[in-house]
Tab-separated table of C-alpha atoms and ligand atoms in Angstrom:
chain	number	residue	atom	x	y	z
A	1	UNK	CA	-26.393	2.639	18.828
A	2	UNK	CA	-24.480	-0.615	18.583
A	3	UNK	CA	-27.297	-2.447	20.330
A	4	UNK	CA	-29.794	-0.932	17.917
A	5	UNK	CA	-27.680	-2.027	14.998
A	6	UNK	CA	-27.473	-5.516	16.411
A	7	UNK	CA	-31.204	-5.670	16.887
A	8	UNK	CA	-31.663	-4.655	13.305
A	9	UNK	CA	-29.073	-7.092	12.051
A	10	UNK	CA	-29.908	-9.945	14.408
A	11	UNK	CA	-31.437	-12.029	11.683
A	12	UNK	CA	-28.431	-11.682	9.425
A	13	UNK	CA	-25.821	-12.679	11.972
A	14	UNK	CA	-24.561	-9.604	13.803
A	15	UNK	CA	-24.363	-11.632	16.991
A	16	UNK	CA	-21.995	-14.075	15.443
A	17	UNK	CA	-19.762	-11.256	14.265
A	18	UNK	CA	-19.585	-9.873	17.785
A	19	UNK	CA	-18.683	-13.290	19.210
A	20	UNK	CA	-15.826	-13.770	16.798
A	21	UNK	CA	-14.457	-10.357	17.679
A	22	UNK	CA	-14.631	-11.228	21.374
A	23	UNK	CA	-12.867	-14.541	20.868
A	24	UNK	CA	-9.986	-12.798	19.142
A	25	UNK	CA	-9.794	-10.210	21.874
A	26	UNK	CA	-9.869	-12.761	24.690
A	27	UNK	CA	-6.267	-13.786	24.028
A	28	UNK	CA	-3.193	-11.641	23.778
A	29	UNK	CA	-0.385	-11.739	21.302
A	30	UNK	CA	2.188	-14.435	21.913
A	31	UNK	CA	5.533	-13.087	23.017
A	32	UNK	CA	8.830	-14.852	23.208
A	33	UNK	CA	11.563	-14.134	25.702
A	34	UNK	CA	14.303	-12.194	23.942
A	35	UNK	CA	17.637	-13.887	23.318
A	36	UNK	CA	20.412	-12.496	25.509
A	37	UNK	CA	23.165	-10.648	23.633
A	38	UNK	CA	26.425	-12.572	23.397
A	39	UNK	CA	29.143	-10.121	24.457
A	40	UNK	CA	32.069	-12.349	23.504
A	41	UNK	CA	33.489	-12.408	19.942
A	42	UNK	CA	34.849	-15.953	20.413
A	43	UNK	CA	32.389	-18.284	18.591
A	44	UNK	CA	32.825	-20.896	21.324
A	45	UNK	CA	32.170	-18.571	24.235
A	46	UNK	CA	28.820	-17.044	25.126
A	47	UNK	CA	29.112	-14.214	27.622
A	48	UNK	CA	25.995	-12.469	28.854
A	49	UNK	CA	25.178	-9.902	31.511
A	50	UNK	CA	22.162	-10.488	33.737
A	51	UNK	CA	20.867	-8.018	36.273
A	52	UNK	CA	18.351	-9.269	38.826
A	53	UNK	CA	16.216	-6.404	40.046
A	54	UNK	CA	12.986	-5.679	41.852
A	55	UNK	CA	10.239	-4.213	39.682
A	56	UNK	CA	7.759	-1.572	40.694
A	57	UNK	CA	5.214	-3.186	43.030
A	58	UNK	CA	1.721	-3.846	41.758
A	59	UNK	CA	2.556	-5.892	38.667
A	60	UNK	CA	2.067	-9.618	38.301
A	61	UNK	CA	5.745	-10.226	38.971
A	62	UNK	CA	7.928	-8.592	41.571
A	63	UNK	CA	11.382	-9.394	40.174
A	64	UNK	CA	13.049	-9.748	36.801
A	65	UNK	CA	16.307	-10.515	35.040
A	66	UNK	CA	17.174	-7.607	32.733
A	67	UNK	CA	13.729	-6.151	33.485
A	68	UNK	CA	11.871	-8.831	31.491
A	69	UNK	CA	9.632	-11.730	32.509
A	70	UNK	CA	10.675	-14.368	31.744
A	71	UNK	CA	14.376	-13.480	31.721
A	72	UNK	CA	16.323	-13.492	28.469
A	73	UNK	CA	16.936	-16.807	26.747
A	74	UNK	CA	20.571	-17.857	26.961
A	75	UNK	CA	21.503	-19.654	23.755
A	76	UNK	CA	24.701	-21.547	23.073
A	77	UNK	CA	25.842	-24.663	21.285
A	78	UNK	CA	26.980	-27.857	22.874
A	79	UNK	CA	30.611	-27.621	24.043
A	80	UNK	CA	30.533	-23.823	24.377
A	81	UNK	CA	31.672	-22.035	27.474
A	82	UNK	CA	28.943	-19.969	29.122
A	83	UNK	CA	29.925	-16.917	31.148
A	84	UNK	CA	27.163	-15.095	33.010
A	85	UNK	CA	27.938	-11.879	34.840
A	86	UNK	CA	25.212	-11.512	37.436
A	87	UNK	CA	24.552	-8.144	39.043
A	88	UNK	CA	22.299	-8.336	42.075
A	89	UNK	CA	20.058	-5.273	42.279
A	90	UNK	CA	17.280	-7.162	44.095
A	91	UNK	CA	17.904	-5.656	47.498
A	92	UNK	CA	18.175	-9.227	48.839
A	93	UNK	CA	20.712	-12.028	48.414
A	94	UNK	CA	20.290	-14.318	45.400
A	95	UNK	CA	22.043	-17.014	43.333
A	96	UNK	CA	21.525	-18.667	39.954
A	97	UNK	CA	21.080	-22.411	39.618
A	98	UNK	CA	21.461	-23.956	36.134
A	99	UNK	CA	18.698	-26.521	36.232
A	100	UNK	CA	19.660	-29.690	34.359
A	101	UNK	CA	23.236	-28.696	33.483
A	102	UNK	CA	26.191	-30.685	34.844
A	103	UNK	CA	28.095	-27.638	36.108
A	104	UNK	CA	31.113	-27.761	38.447
A	105	UNK	CA	29.818	-27.822	42.019
A	106	UNK	CA	30.980	-24.303	42.909
A	107	UNK	CA	28.852	-22.905	40.028
A	108	UNK	CA	25.644	-24.697	41.065
A	109	UNK	CA	24.013	-21.775	42.872
A	110	UNK	CA	23.440	-23.578	46.162
A	111	UNK	CA	24.600	-21.747	49.234
A	112	UNK	CA	26.407	-24.253	51.404
A	113	UNK	CA	29.720	-24.087	49.535
A	114	UNK	CA	29.650	-20.503	48.355
A	115	UNK	CA	27.408	-17.922	49.998
A	116	UNK	CA	24.751	-16.113	47.976
A	117	UNK	CA	25.497	-13.007	45.937
A	118	UNK	CA	24.946	-10.089	48.321
A	119	UNK	CA	22.690	-7.164	47.444
A	120	UNK	CA	24.603	-4.765	45.197
A	121	UNK	CA	27.311	-7.345	44.456
A	122	UNK	CA	28.231	-9.093	41.214
A	123	UNK	CA	29.287	-12.666	40.573
A	124	UNK	CA	30.487	-14.387	37.413
A	125	UNK	CA	29.239	-17.894	36.746
A	126	UNK	CA	31.234	-19.800	34.148
A	127	UNK	CA	31.190	-23.372	32.946
A	128	UNK	CA	31.120	-25.510	29.804
A	129	UNK	CA	27.901	-26.886	28.338
A	130	UNK	CA	28.425	-30.637	27.864
A	131	UNK	CA	24.947	-31.634	26.679
A	132	UNK	CA	22.475	-30.236	24.136
A	133	UNK	CA	18.986	-29.710	25.443
A	134	UNK	CA	16.360	-27.445	26.968
A	135	UNK	CA	17.470	-26.200	30.377
A	136	UNK	CA	16.504	-23.274	32.553
A	137	UNK	CA	17.958	-21.005	35.182
A	138	UNK	CA	16.490	-19.724	38.439
A	139	UNK	CA	17.640	-18.622	41.913
A	140	UNK	CA	18.337	-21.159	44.649
A	141	UNK	CA	18.050	-18.717	47.523
A	142	UNK	CA	14.645	-17.826	48.989
A	143	UNK	CA	13.665	-19.936	45.999
A	144	UNK	CA	9.915	-20.103	46.406
A	145	UNK	CA	9.522	-16.328	46.524
A	146	UNK	CA	12.190	-15.392	43.990
A	147	UNK	CA	11.012	-17.886	41.369
A	148	UNK	CA	7.369	-16.946	41.841
A	149	UNK	CA	8.498	-13.329	41.606
A	150	UNK	CA	9.585	-13.978	38.017
A	151	UNK	CA	13.284	-14.815	38.236
A	152	UNK	CA	13.698	-17.515	35.607
A	153	UNK	CA	14.689	-17.952	31.994
A	154	UNK	CA	15.510	-20.573	29.381
A	155	UNK	CA	18.994	-21.917	28.700
A	156	UNK	CA	18.978	-23.531	25.265
A	157	UNK	CA	21.977	-25.622	24.271
A	158	UNK	CA	21.812	-26.366	20.573
A	159	UNK	CA	23.372	-29.277	18.746
A	160	UNK	CA	24.484	-28.167	15.269
A	161	UNK	CA	23.811	-31.743	14.058
A	162	UNK	CA	20.072	-31.278	14.674
A	163	UNK	CA	18.079	-29.830	11.753
A	164	UNK	CA	16.685	-26.347	12.188
A	165	UNK	CA	12.874	-26.406	12.317
A	166	UNK	CA	10.912	-23.794	10.339
A	167	UNK	CA	10.149	-22.190	13.657
A	168	UNK	CA	11.432	-22.783	17.164
A	169	UNK	CA	9.348	-21.682	20.127
A	170	UNK	CA	10.433	-21.311	23.723
A	171	UNK	CA	7.342	-21.787	25.924
A	172	UNK	CA	7.959	-21.078	29.590
A	173	UNK	CA	4.754	-21.981	31.387
A	174	UNK	CA	3.926	-20.814	34.886
A	175	UNK	CA	0.717	-21.276	36.851
A	176	UNK	CA	-0.910	-17.971	37.787
A	177	UNK	CA	-0.851	-16.658	41.371
A	178	UNK	CA	0.828	-19.450	43.242
A	179	UNK	CA	2.010	-17.377	46.143
A	180	UNK	CA	-0.586	-14.784	46.993
A	181	UNK	CA	0.589	-12.455	49.782
A	182	UNK	CA	0.002	-13.938	53.212
A	183	UNK	CA	-1.471	-17.091	51.779
A	184	UNK	CA	-0.345	-20.584	50.946
A	185	UNK	CA	-1.510	-20.936	47.394
A	186	UNK	CA	-0.715	-24.592	46.880
A	187	UNK	CA	-3.758	-26.122	48.526
A	188	UNK	CA	-3.393	-29.715	47.546
A	189	UNK	CA	-6.766	-30.264	45.960
A	190	UNK	CA	-6.639	-27.020	44.004
A	191	UNK	CA	-6.922	-27.585	40.280
A	192	UNK	CA	-4.575	-25.436	38.260
A	193	UNK	CA	-6.573	-23.888	35.442
A	194	UNK	CA	-4.797	-20.613	34.743
A	195	UNK	CA	-1.405	-20.508	33.118
A	196	UNK	CA	0.896	-17.936	31.660
A	197	UNK	CA	2.981	-18.737	28.614
A	198	UNK	CA	6.026	-16.448	28.570
A	199	UNK	CA	4.251	-14.162	30.997
A	200	UNK	CA	0.948	-13.938	29.106
A	201	UNK	CA	-2.342	-15.794	29.642
A	202	UNK	CA	-3.788	-17.649	26.607
A	203	UNK	CA	-1.667	-15.922	23.954
A	204	UNK	CA	-2.287	-16.310	20.240
A	205	UNK	CA	0.407	-16.807	17.639
A	206	UNK	CA	-0.158	-16.773	13.884
A	207	UNK	CA	1.870	-19.147	11.721
A	208	UNK	CA	1.671	-20.107	8.064
A	209	UNK	CA	0.308	-23.512	7.100
A	210	UNK	CA	3.156	-25.917	6.334
A	211	UNK	CA	5.299	-24.690	9.253
A	212	UNK	CA	7.159	-27.356	11.254
A	213	UNK	CA	7.596	-26.171	14.839
A	214	UNK	CA	9.941	-27.343	17.570
A	215	UNK	CA	8.512	-26.126	20.868
A	216	UNK	CA	10.725	-26.239	23.944
A	217	UNK	CA	8.378	-26.344	26.933
A	218	UNK	CA	9.664	-25.453	30.408
A	219	UNK	CA	7.470	-25.702	33.498
A	220	UNK	CA	8.644	-22.867	35.771
A	221	UNK	CA	5.729	-23.185	38.198
A	222	UNK	CA	6.277	-23.441	41.918
A	223	UNK	CA	3.526	-26.026	42.218
A	224	UNK	CA	1.542	-26.397	38.998
A	225	UNK	CA	1.645	-29.691	37.139
A	226	UNK	CA	1.009	-29.108	33.443
A	227	UNK	CA	-1.006	-31.855	31.744
A	228	UNK	CA	-0.346	-30.779	28.141
A	229	UNK	CA	-2.383	-31.880	25.159
A	230	UNK	CA	-2.863	-30.921	21.512
A	231	UNK	CA	-3.979	-32.984	18.521
A	232	UNK	CA	-1.181	-35.270	17.336
A	233	UNK	CA	1.072	-34.553	20.341
A	234	UNK	CA	4.555	-35.672	19.356
A	235	UNK	CA	7.373	-35.553	21.901
A	236	UNK	CA	10.889	-35.418	20.494
A	237	UNK	CA	12.974	-34.409	23.495
A	238	UNK	CA	13.113	-34.490	27.246
A	239	UNK	CA	15.255	-33.034	30.059
A	240	UNK	CA	18.558	-34.016	28.484
A	241	UNK	CA	18.007	-33.503	24.758
A	242	UNK	CA	16.457	-35.631	22.022
A	243	UNK	CA	14.699	-38.838	23.014
A	244	UNK	CA	15.954	-42.092	21.424
A	245	UNK	CA	12.938	-41.897	19.091
A	246	UNK	CA	9.718	-39.973	18.572
A	247	UNK	CA	6.978	-40.574	21.121
A	248	UNK	CA	3.323	-39.882	20.434
A	249	UNK	CA	0.967	-39.693	23.344
A	250	UNK	CA	-2.459	-38.167	24.053
A	251	UNK	CA	-1.154	-36.163	27.028
A	252	UNK	CA	2.143	-35.227	28.613
A	253	UNK	CA	2.449	-34.565	32.311
A	254	UNK	CA	5.102	-31.915	32.908
A	255	UNK	CA	5.921	-31.239	36.546
A	256	UNK	CA	7.569	-28.135	38.004
A	257	UNK	CA	11.192	-28.002	36.820
A	258	UNK	CA	10.572	-30.451	33.994
A	259	UNK	CA	11.129	-29.820	30.270
A	260	UNK	CA	9.861	-31.459	27.096
A	261	UNK	CA	10.461	-30.724	23.421
A	262	UNK	CA	7.505	-31.340	21.150
A	263	UNK	CA	6.951	-31.010	17.422
A	264	UNK	CA	3.874	-29.238	16.085
A	265	UNK	CA	2.909	-29.515	12.420
A	266	UNK	CA	0.879	-26.521	11.248
A	267	UNK	CA	-1.498	-27.553	8.462
A	268	UNK	CA	-5.093	-26.735	7.632
A	269	UNK	CA	-6.385	-25.986	11.104
A	270	UNK	CA	-5.583	-23.849	14.104
A	271	UNK	CA	-3.728	-25.712	16.849
A	272	UNK	CA	-4.855	-25.188	20.424
A	273	UNK	CA	-2.430	-26.207	23.158
A	274	UNK	CA	-4.483	-27.204	26.161
A	275	UNK	CA	-3.875	-28.093	29.787
A	276	UNK	CA	-6.034	-30.594	31.615
A	277	UNK	CA	-7.065	-29.400	35.051
A	278	UNK	CA	-4.769	-31.141	37.512
A	279	UNK	CA	-3.858	-30.893	41.159
A	280	UNK	CA	-1.132	-32.144	43.470
A	281	UNK	CA	-3.622	-34.745	44.644
A	282	UNK	CA	-3.044	-36.428	41.305
A	283	UNK	CA	-5.468	-38.835	39.771
A	284	UNK	CA	-6.875	-38.453	36.328
A	285	UNK	CA	-7.727	-34.977	35.185
A	286	UNK	CA	-11.365	-34.039	35.204
A	287	UNK	CA	-13.356	-31.084	33.964
A	288	UNK	CA	-12.726	-29.256	30.724
A	289	UNK	CA	-9.174	-28.563	29.643
A	290	UNK	CA	-8.113	-24.921	29.612
A	291	UNK	CA	-6.426	-23.175	26.738
A	292	UNK	CA	-2.718	-22.644	27.169
A	293	UNK	CA	-2.191	-20.914	23.818
A	294	UNK	CA	-3.564	-20.837	20.290
A	295	UNK	CA	-1.712	-21.097	17.027
A	296	UNK	CA	-3.831	-19.613	14.253
A	297	UNK	CA	-3.129	-20.708	10.713
A	298	UNK	CA	-2.495	-18.182	8.025
A	299	UNK	CA	-2.651	-19.682	4.511
A	300	UNK	CA	-3.834	-23.184	5.466
A	301	UNK	CA	-2.177	-25.967	3.553
A	302	UNK	CA	-1.112	-29.575	4.041
A	303	UNK	CA	0.876	-30.096	7.248
A	304	UNK	CA	4.643	-30.497	6.841
A	305	UNK	CA	6.294	-33.905	6.983
A	306	UNK	CA	7.762	-34.849	10.386
A	307	UNK	CA	11.257	-33.432	10.876
A	308	UNK	CA	14.039	-36.007	10.457
A	309	UNK	CA	15.678	-35.611	13.885
A	310	UNK	CA	18.953	-37.506	14.446
A	311	UNK	CA	17.328	-39.595	17.200
A	312	UNK	CA	20.126	-41.431	19.010
A	313	UNK	CA	18.289	-44.731	19.681
A	314	UNK	CA	19.721	-46.855	22.489
A	315	UNK	CA	18.314	-49.572	24.684
A	316	UNK	CA	16.880	-49.342	28.188
A	317	UNK	CA	19.376	-50.565	30.787
A	318	UNK	CA	17.909	-53.630	32.542
A	319	UNK	CA	16.950	-53.047	36.161
A	320	UNK	CA	19.403	-55.080	38.280
A	321	UNK	CA	16.828	-55.394	41.051
A	322	UNK	CA	18.938	-54.232	44.008
A	323	UNK	CA	19.196	-50.697	45.387
A	324	UNK	CA	22.247	-48.762	46.570
A	325	UNK	CA	20.205	-45.830	47.806
A	326	UNK	CA	16.553	-45.740	48.847
A	327	UNK	CA	14.574	-42.522	49.094
A	328	UNK	CA	11.065	-42.544	50.550
A	329	UNK	CA	9.092	-39.336	50.094
A	330	UNK	CA	6.603	-38.754	52.866
A	331	UNK	CA	4.682	-35.924	54.407
A	332	UNK	CA	1.406	-34.195	54.617
A	333	UNK	CA	-0.051	-30.881	53.615
A	334	UNK	CA	-1.838	-30.648	56.956
A	335	UNK	CA	1.302	-30.781	59.043
A	336	UNK	CA	3.418	-29.023	56.372
A	337	UNK	CA	5.974	-31.638	57.095
A	338	UNK	CA	7.707	-32.866	53.964
A	339	UNK	CA	10.496	-35.382	54.376
A	340	UNK	CA	12.828	-37.726	52.556
A	341	UNK	CA	13.524	-40.880	54.577
A	342	UNK	CA	11.911	-39.236	57.582
A	343	UNK	CA	14.474	-36.398	57.524
A	344	UNK	CA	13.968	-32.725	56.894
A	345	UNK	CA	16.673	-30.635	55.283
A	346	UNK	CA	19.222	-29.600	56.518
A	347	UNK	CA	19.233	-32.444	59.081
A	348	UNK	CA	19.799	-35.162	56.523
A	349	UNK	CA	21.955	-38.218	55.921
A	350	UNK	CA	24.295	-37.686	52.960
A	351	UNK	CA	24.338	-40.666	50.609
A	352	UNK	CA	27.452	-41.164	48.450
A	353	UNK	CA	28.069	-42.344	44.914
A	354	UNK	CA	31.717	-43.140	44.122
A	355	UNK	CA	33.193	-40.831	41.490
A	356	UNK	CA	33.290	-42.791	38.242
A	357	UNK	CA	30.792	-45.313	39.607
A	358	UNK	CA	27.017	-45.454	39.577
A	359	UNK	CA	24.201	-46.051	42.026
A	360	UNK	CA	20.857	-47.753	41.671
A	361	UNK	CA	18.425	-45.414	43.397
A	362	UNK	CA	14.949	-46.459	44.425
A	363	UNK	CA	12.481	-43.614	45.024
A	364	UNK	CA	9.027	-44.236	46.457
A	365	UNK	CA	6.280	-41.695	47.032
A	366	UNK	CA	4.430	-42.589	50.217
A	367	UNK	CA	2.653	-39.265	50.584
A	368	UNK	CA	-0.768	-38.037	49.440
A	369	UNK	CA	0.796	-35.594	46.965
A	370	UNK	CA	2.639	-35.847	43.678
A	371	UNK	CA	6.323	-34.821	43.647
A	372	UNK	CA	8.861	-34.041	40.925
A	373	UNK	CA	12.173	-35.608	42.026
A	374	UNK	CA	15.140	-33.504	40.885
A	375	UNK	CA	18.893	-34.024	41.194
A	376	UNK	CA	21.446	-31.245	40.702
A	377	UNK	CA	24.659	-31.711	38.704
A	378	UNK	CA	23.863	-35.303	37.705
A	379	UNK	CA	21.433	-37.124	35.462
A	380	UNK	CA	19.698	-40.462	35.767
A	381	UNK	CA	18.385	-43.157	33.482
A	382	UNK	CA	14.902	-44.361	34.366
A	383	UNK	CA	15.051	-48.153	34.746
A	384	UNK	CA	11.484	-48.793	35.829
A	385	UNK	CA	8.315	-47.047	36.920
A	386	UNK	CA	6.151	-49.207	39.178
A	387	UNK	CA	7.989	-52.311	38.041
A	388	UNK	CA	7.674	-51.609	34.318
A	389	UNK	CA	10.644	-50.642	32.148
A	390	UNK	CA	10.065	-47.462	30.107
A	391	UNK	CA	9.223	-47.881	26.424
A	392	UNK	CA	12.512	-46.231	25.495
A	393	UNK	CA	15.766	-45.194	27.156
A	394	UNK	CA	14.999	-42.051	29.162
A	395	UNK	CA	17.673	-39.829	30.687
A	396	UNK	CA	16.371	-37.093	32.958
A	397	UNK	CA	17.220	-34.764	35.806
A	398	UNK	CA	13.596	-34.347	36.957
A	399	UNK	CA	10.873	-36.999	37.084
A	400	UNK	CA	7.272	-36.835	38.303
A	401	UNK	CA	6.186	-39.294	40.953
A	402	UNK	CA	2.460	-39.784	41.241
A	403	UNK	CA	1.011	-40.912	44.563
A	404	UNK	CA	2.359	-44.376	45.454
A	405	UNK	CA	4.733	-44.355	42.468
A	406	UNK	CA	8.018	-46.159	42.770
A	407	UNK	CA	10.749	-45.312	40.286
A	408	UNK	CA	14.060	-47.076	39.864
A	409	UNK	CA	16.915	-44.906	38.619
A	410	UNK	CA	20.545	-45.353	37.698
A	411	UNK	CA	22.566	-42.285	38.600
A	412	UNK	CA	26.111	-42.023	37.252
A	413	UNK	CA	28.624	-40.484	39.636
A	414	UNK	CA	30.294	-38.505	36.862
A	415	UNK	CA	30.414	-35.061	38.498
A	416	UNK	CA	32.019	-34.570	41.916
A	417	UNK	CA	30.162	-32.470	44.456
A	418	UNK	CA	27.497	-32.321	47.129
A	419	UNK	CA	24.410	-32.265	44.949
A	420	UNK	CA	21.119	-31.009	46.176
A	421	UNK	CA	18.408	-33.598	45.587
A	422	UNK	CA	14.861	-32.462	46.168
A	423	UNK	CA	11.229	-32.209	45.317
A	424	UNK	CA	10.708	-29.370	42.807
A	425	UNK	CA	7.374	-28.379	44.342
A	426	UNK	CA	9.110	-25.340	45.812
A	427	UNK	CA	7.069	-25.116	49.048
A	428	UNK	CA	7.732	-28.825	49.672
A	429	UNK	CA	11.456	-28.277	49.203
A	430	UNK	CA	11.408	-25.326	51.549
A	431	UNK	CA	9.424	-27.289	54.119
A	432	UNK	CA	12.102	-29.983	54.223
A	433	UNK	CA	11.854	-32.272	51.181
A	434	UNK	CA	15.523	-31.957	50.207
A	435	UNK	CA	18.598	-34.039	50.735
A	436	UNK	CA	22.208	-34.200	49.533
A	437	UNK	CA	23.758	-36.729	47.191
A	438	UNK	CA	27.553	-36.698	47.352
A	439	UNK	CA	29.790	-37.821	44.492
A	440	UNK	CA	33.415	-38.318	45.528
B	1	LIG	CU1	15.336	-26.186	39.514
B	1	LIG	CU2	17.215	-27.329	43.015
B	1	LIG	O1	16.325	-26.784	41.216
B	2	LIG	CU1	6.834	-32.458	46.679
């Protein structure tokens, strides 16, 4: 009957009507992770309960915090104390690592100082939140499987001095099917073309014209490098809060573990967030970009003026030229041998930064794969990438190294502990690309 109707109406555009309907149906409604409930009446304390559990088999994810993927968003303001009561119903040991937050060492979620939380047990993490920014939390035990299983969530630390946008979005992106059963899914030449945003592929969100959006983007992939683009891409923040000033760029490369804050001005037209096809082999993206998500405009109007963020400014520290610590990343996908300075974790040399001092750290990628370099508990200023100083002061905890890249970092020894330092491609980390940086 429908076909007959179409045949009859072909000349007056039935086909077009059908196509539009299909386009709308192709995507799903955008969902945001729910905010965790603050159980503490003290305005400077955020106390939340998280239960890690295994979900019924057969779904896209095997595990969840509080039965949702991604886990609930933990929201606090800078200076607050965060208390997280973790109940482990996974049936396997687990921990939580607070990626990007300078926590006391015993709260870091690594297992060489404090063992993992046993099945059925509870553990209370508590620490202060010294820096505003977009952070995330995930296990650091059987990490590759537990993170791919869906154990992750956003930790947003707000600065009351920053203006509230019309709309804030938390976008946790994760490449689809990175760890198929019995298979290594991170073949190095494999282009990542399918992504979930907050657990959903190519979702659609409707916003009114004139809306100024702050989107906090977190790459929770095991392996997938997100090459993000949308018209007028405007980056306002990075791993450790607002950048010194606004940065416009045609494309942002966001590696696993990395975060960026971008501003999106909704005006007359729909905004499509796209990802260029990209692989661990690096190089320029090729092929058509894929749609990450769509923002459809309701009541189109002139786009809003850029938000007046209190950008902190600040100059790039000059590169002094020497190095206190040198890390060379090497390895190969064929041998599954990933090393830092020829060593595979846990058989590694521990480098030390004096407490209260700093170290110039030189990291070179000698392998035929890209790697996001990540340091726990500490942050670094980027002094140079391949001999060139960055266009603005950049403070990070995770930085992408393309093949043959050499980055020069200044790491402040402001937090005592034995800090895990590793590639955030989770299979690389598990296959040895981890070391320990000691501050004492
Ligand atoms: Cu996301 Cu060892 O960290
Ligand atoms: Cu790596």
